[in-house]
Short mmCIF file of C-alpha atoms and ligand atoms in Angstrom, two decimals:
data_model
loop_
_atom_site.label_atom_id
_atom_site.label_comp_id
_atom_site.label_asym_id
_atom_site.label_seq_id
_atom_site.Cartn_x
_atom_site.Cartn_y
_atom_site.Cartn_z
CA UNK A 27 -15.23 46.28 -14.58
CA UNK A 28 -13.30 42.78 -15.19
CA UNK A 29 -10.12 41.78 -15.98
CA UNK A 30 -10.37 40.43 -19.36
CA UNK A 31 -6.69 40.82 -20.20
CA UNK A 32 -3.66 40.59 -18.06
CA UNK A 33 -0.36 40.73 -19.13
CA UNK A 34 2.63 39.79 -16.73
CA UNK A 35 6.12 40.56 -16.35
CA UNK A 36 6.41 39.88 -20.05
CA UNK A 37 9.76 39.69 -21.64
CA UNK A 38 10.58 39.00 -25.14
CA UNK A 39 13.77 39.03 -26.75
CA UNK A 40 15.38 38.99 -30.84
CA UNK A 41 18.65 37.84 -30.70
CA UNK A 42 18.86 37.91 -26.62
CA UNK A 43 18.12 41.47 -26.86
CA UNK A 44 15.15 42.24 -25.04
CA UNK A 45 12.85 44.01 -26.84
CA UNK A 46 10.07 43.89 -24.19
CA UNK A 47 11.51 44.26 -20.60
CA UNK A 48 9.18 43.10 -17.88
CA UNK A 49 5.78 44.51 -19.23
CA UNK A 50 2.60 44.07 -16.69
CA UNK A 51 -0.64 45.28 -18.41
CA UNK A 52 -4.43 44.96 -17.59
CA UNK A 53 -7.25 45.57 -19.73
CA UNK A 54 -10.85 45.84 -18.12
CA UNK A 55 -13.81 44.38 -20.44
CA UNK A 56 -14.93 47.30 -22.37
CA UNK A 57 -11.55 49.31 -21.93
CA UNK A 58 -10.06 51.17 -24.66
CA UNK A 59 -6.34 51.18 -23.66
CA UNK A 60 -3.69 53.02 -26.53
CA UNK A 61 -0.16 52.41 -26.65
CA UNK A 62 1.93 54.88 -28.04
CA UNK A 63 5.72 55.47 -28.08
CA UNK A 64 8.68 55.80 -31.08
CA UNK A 65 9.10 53.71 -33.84
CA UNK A 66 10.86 50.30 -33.00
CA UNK A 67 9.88 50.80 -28.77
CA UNK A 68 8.34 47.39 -29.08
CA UNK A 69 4.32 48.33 -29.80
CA UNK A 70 4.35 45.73 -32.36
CA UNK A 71 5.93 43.22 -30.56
CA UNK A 72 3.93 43.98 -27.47
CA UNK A 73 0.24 43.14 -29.71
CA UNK A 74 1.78 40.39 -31.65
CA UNK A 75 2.93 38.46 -27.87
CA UNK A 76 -0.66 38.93 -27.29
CA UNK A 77 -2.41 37.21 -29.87
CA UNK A 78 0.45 34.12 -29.72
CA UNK A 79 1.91 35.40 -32.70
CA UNK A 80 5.25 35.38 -31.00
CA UNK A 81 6.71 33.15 -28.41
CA UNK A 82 7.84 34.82 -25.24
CA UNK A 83 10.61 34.81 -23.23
CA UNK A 84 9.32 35.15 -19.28
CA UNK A 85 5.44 36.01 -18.03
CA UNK A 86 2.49 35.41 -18.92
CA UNK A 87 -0.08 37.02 -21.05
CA UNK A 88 -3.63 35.64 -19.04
CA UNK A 89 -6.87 36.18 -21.05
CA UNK A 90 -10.47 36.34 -19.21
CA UNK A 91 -8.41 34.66 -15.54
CA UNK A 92 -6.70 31.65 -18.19
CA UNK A 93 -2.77 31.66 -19.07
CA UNK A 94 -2.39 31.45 -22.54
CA UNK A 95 -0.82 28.96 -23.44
CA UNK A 96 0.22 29.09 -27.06
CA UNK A 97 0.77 25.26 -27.70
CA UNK A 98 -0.71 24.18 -31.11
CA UNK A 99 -3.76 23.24 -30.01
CA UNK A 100 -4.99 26.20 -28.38
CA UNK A 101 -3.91 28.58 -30.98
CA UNK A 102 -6.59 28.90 -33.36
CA UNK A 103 -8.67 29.28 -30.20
CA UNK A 104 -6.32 32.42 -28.84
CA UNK A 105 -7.15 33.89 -32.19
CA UNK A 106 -10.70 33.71 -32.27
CA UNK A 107 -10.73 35.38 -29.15
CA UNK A 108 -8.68 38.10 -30.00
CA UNK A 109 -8.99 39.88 -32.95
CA UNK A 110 -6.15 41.79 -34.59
CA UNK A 111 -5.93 44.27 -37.67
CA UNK A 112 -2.99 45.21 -39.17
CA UNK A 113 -1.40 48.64 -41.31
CA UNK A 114 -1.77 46.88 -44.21
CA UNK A 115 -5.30 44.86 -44.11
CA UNK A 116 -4.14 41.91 -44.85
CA UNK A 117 -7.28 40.91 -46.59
CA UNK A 118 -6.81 38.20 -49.10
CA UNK A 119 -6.59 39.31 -52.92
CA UNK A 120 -8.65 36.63 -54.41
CA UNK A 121 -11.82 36.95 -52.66
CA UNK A 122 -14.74 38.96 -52.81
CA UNK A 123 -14.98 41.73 -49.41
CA UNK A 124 -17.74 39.00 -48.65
CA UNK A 125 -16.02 36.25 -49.23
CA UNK A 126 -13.08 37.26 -46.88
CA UNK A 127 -15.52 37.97 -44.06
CA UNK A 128 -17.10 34.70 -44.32
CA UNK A 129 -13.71 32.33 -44.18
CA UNK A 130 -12.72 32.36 -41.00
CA UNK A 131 -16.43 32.14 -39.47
CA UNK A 132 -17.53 29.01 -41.60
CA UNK A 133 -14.11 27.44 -41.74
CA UNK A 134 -12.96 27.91 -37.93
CA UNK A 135 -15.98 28.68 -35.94
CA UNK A 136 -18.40 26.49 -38.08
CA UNK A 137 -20.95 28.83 -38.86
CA UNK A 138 -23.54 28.33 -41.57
CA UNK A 139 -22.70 30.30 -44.68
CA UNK A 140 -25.50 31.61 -45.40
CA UNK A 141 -25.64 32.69 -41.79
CA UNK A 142 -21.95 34.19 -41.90
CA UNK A 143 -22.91 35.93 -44.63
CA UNK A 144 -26.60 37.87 -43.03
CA UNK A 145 -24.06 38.62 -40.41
CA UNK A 146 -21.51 39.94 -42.93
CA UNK A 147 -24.19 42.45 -44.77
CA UNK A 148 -24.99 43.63 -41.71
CA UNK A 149 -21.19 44.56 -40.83
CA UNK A 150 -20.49 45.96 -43.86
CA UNK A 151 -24.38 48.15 -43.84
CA UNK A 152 -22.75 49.61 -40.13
CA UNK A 153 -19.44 50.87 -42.10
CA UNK A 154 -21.22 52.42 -45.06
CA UNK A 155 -20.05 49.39 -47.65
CA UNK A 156 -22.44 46.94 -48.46
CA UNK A 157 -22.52 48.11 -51.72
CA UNK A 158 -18.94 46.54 -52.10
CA UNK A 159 -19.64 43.07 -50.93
CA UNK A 160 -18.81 41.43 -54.17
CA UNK A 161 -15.49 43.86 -54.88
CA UNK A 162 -12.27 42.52 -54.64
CA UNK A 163 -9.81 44.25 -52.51
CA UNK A 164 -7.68 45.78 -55.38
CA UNK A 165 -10.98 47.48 -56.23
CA UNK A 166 -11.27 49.44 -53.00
CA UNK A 167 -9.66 52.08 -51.42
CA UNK A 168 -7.39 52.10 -48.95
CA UNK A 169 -9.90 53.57 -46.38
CA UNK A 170 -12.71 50.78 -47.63
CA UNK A 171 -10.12 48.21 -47.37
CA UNK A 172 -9.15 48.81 -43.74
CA UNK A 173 -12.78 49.12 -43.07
CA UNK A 174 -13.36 45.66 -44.76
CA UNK A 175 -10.64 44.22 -42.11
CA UNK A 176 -11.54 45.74 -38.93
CA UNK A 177 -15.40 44.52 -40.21
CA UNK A 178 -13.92 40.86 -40.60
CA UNK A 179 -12.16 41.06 -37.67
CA UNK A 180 -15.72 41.56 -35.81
CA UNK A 181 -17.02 38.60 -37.82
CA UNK A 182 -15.52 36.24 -35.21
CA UNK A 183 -16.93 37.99 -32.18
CA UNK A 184 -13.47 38.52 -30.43
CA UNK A 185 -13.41 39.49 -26.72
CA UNK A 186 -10.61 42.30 -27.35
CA UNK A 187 -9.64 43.87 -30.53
CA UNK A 188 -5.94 44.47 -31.04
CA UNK A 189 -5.39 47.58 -33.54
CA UNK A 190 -1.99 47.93 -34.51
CA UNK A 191 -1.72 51.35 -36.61
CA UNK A 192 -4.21 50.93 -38.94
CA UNK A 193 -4.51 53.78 -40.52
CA UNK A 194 -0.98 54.46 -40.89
CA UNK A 195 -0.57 53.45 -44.73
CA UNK A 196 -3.56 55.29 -45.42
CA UNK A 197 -3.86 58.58 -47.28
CA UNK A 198 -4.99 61.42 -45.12
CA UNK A 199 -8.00 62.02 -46.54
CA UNK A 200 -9.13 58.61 -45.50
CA UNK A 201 -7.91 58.37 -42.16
CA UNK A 202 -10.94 59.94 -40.58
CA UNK A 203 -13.28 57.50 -42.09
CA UNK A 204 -11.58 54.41 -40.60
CA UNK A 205 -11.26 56.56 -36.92
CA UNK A 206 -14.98 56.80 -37.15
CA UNK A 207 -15.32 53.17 -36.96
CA UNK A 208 -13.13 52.60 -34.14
CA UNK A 209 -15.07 55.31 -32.30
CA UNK A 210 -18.10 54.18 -32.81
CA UNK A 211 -16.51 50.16 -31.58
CA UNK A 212 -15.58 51.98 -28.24
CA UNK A 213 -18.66 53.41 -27.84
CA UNK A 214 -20.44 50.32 -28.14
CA UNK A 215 -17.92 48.70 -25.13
CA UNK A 216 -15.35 46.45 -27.39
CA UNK A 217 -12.62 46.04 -25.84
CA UNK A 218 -9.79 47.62 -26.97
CA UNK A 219 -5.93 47.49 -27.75
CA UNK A 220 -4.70 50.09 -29.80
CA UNK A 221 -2.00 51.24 -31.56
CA UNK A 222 -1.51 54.25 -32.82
CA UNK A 223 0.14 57.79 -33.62
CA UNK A 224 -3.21 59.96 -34.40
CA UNK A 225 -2.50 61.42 -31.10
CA UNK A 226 -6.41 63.44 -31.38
CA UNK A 227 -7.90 60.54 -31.70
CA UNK A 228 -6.07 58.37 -29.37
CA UNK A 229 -7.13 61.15 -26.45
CA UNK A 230 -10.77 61.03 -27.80
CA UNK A 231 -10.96 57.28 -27.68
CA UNK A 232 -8.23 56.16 -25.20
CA UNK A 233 -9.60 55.07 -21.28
CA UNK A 234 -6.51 54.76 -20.32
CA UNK A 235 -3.21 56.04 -22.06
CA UNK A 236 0.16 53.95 -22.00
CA UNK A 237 3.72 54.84 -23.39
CA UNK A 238 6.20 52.50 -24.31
CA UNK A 239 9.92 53.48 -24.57
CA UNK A 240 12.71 51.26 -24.89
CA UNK A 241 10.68 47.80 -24.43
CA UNK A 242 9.23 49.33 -21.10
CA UNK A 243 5.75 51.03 -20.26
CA UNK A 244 7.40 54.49 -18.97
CA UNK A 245 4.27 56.27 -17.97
CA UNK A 246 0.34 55.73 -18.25
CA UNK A 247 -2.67 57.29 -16.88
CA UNK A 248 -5.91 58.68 -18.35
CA UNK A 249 -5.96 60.54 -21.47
CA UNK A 250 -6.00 64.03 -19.52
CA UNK A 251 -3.27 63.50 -16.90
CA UNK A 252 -1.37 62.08 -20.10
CA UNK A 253 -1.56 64.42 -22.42
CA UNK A 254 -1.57 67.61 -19.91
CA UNK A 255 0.48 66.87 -17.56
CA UNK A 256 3.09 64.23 -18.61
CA UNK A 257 5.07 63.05 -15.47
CA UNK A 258 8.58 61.83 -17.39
CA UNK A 259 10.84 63.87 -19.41
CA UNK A 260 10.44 61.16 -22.07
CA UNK A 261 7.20 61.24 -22.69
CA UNK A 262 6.89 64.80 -22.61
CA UNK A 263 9.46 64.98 -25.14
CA UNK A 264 7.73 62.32 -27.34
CA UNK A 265 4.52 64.43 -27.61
CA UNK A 266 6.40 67.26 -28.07
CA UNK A 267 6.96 65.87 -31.31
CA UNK A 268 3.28 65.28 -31.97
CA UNK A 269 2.89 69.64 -31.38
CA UNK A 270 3.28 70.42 -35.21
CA UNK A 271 0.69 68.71 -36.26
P1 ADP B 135 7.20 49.27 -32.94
O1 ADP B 135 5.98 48.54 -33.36
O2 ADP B 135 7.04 49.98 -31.62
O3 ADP B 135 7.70 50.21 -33.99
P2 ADP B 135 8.41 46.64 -32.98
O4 ADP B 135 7.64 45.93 -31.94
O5 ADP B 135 8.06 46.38 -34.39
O6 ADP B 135 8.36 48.22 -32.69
O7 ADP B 135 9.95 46.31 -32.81
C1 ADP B 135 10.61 46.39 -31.55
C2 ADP B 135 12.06 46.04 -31.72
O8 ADP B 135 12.17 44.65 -32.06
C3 ADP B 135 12.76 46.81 -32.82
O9 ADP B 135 14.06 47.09 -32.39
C4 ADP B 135 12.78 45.83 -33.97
O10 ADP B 135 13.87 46.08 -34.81
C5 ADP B 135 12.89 44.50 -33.26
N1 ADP B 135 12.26 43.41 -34.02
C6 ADP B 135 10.95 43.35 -34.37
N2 ADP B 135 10.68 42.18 -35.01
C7 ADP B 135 11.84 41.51 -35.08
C8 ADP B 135 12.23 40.23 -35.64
N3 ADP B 135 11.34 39.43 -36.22
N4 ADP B 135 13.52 39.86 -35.51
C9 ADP B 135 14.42 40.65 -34.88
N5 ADP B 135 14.13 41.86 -34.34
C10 ADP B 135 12.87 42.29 -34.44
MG1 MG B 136 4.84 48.68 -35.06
#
């Protein structure tokens, strides 16, 4: 498989505090890597550096063998190549479902409308909600709403996905239903960044495991070696956590 992501020796810091401490990542094309690690460890941080969203303080984050290089003009272009979804959707309140696929597509990329929006039923058909094209968000649930953003996300044909707990505002009852969907992405080879503390599913989906503590990737390896036989006290203690559920 090929490099399509590589992230090196990246450092960020708030405040000169270093909330990322000389991270080095690699994603494969059609990997499924998942981050997990405690609240405030940097996760967030570490997606959002990514996608440009934040500048950063050393390294380099390198997509498909190119430094990224978030000046202005190369932005919008960063973020059509890497999608990103979000806890809380995100989707804008005064449009239709359809009518937030379509933006980005025919505003950024160009694309015919009524082409954006063949492409757009045909999302929406593959997630069970074409019956909701012409809702507005505030009429959906939370489930159909993250489903409506992951869907949009898709609509700009991104080379990795970036999946930053999305199902963690979500009633439980719903969270399956969104999981589903990200399944069924991986088995189709997208390429994969998630996020996430559904530690089931992360082992069902993940190719690779990785757990941040403190800014720093402590420990990663496939989902198996992870989750069965953690190598750091740390991480063993984090999952420990996860054994209630
Ligand atoms: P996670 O997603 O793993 O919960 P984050 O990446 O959101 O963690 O945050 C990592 C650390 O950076 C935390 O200590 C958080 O308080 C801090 N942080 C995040 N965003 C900012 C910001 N905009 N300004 C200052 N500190 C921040
Ligand atoms: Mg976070």
């Amino acid at each position: 498989m090929d490099e399509i992501l590589n992230i090196n020796n990246l450092t960020k810091a708030y405040d000169d505090i270093n909330v990322l401490d000389h991270v080095n990542l690699t994603v494969k094309k059609g990997e499924v890597v998942v981050i997990v690690g405690p609240s405030g460890c940097g996760k967030s941080t570490l997606l959002r550096c990514i996608n440009s969203f934040e500048p950063i303080r050393e390294g380099k984050v390198i997509l498909d063998g190119e430094t990224i290089n978030p000046c202005k003009g190369k932005l919008n272009e960063v973020r059509e190549r890497i999608g990103m979804v979000f806890q809380n959707y995100e989707l804008f309140p005064h449009k239709t479902v359809l009518q937030n696929m379509i933006l980005a597509p025919v505003k950024v990329k160009k694309i015919k409308k009524k082409e954006a929006e063949k492409e757009a039923l045909a999302l929406l058909d593959r997630v069970g909600l074409s019956g909701k094209k012409n809702s507005y968000p505030r009429q959906l649930s939370g489930g159909q709403k993250q489903r409506v953003a992951i869907v949009r996300a898709l609509m700009m044909n991104p080379e990795i996905l970036l999946l930053d707990e999305i199902t963690a505002a979500l009633d439980p009852e719903m969270v399956r239903e969104v999981l589903d969907v990200v399944i069924n992405l991986a088995k189709e080879g997208r390429t994969m960044v998630i996020v996430t503390h559904e530690m089931a599913f992360a082992r069902a989906v993940a190719d690779r495991m990785v757990f941040i503590d403190g800014g720093r990737i402590v420990e990663e390896g496939t989902p198996d070696d992870f989750f069965e036989n953690p190598k750091t006290e740390r991480l063993r203690k984090f999952l420990d956590s996860f054994s209630y559920q």
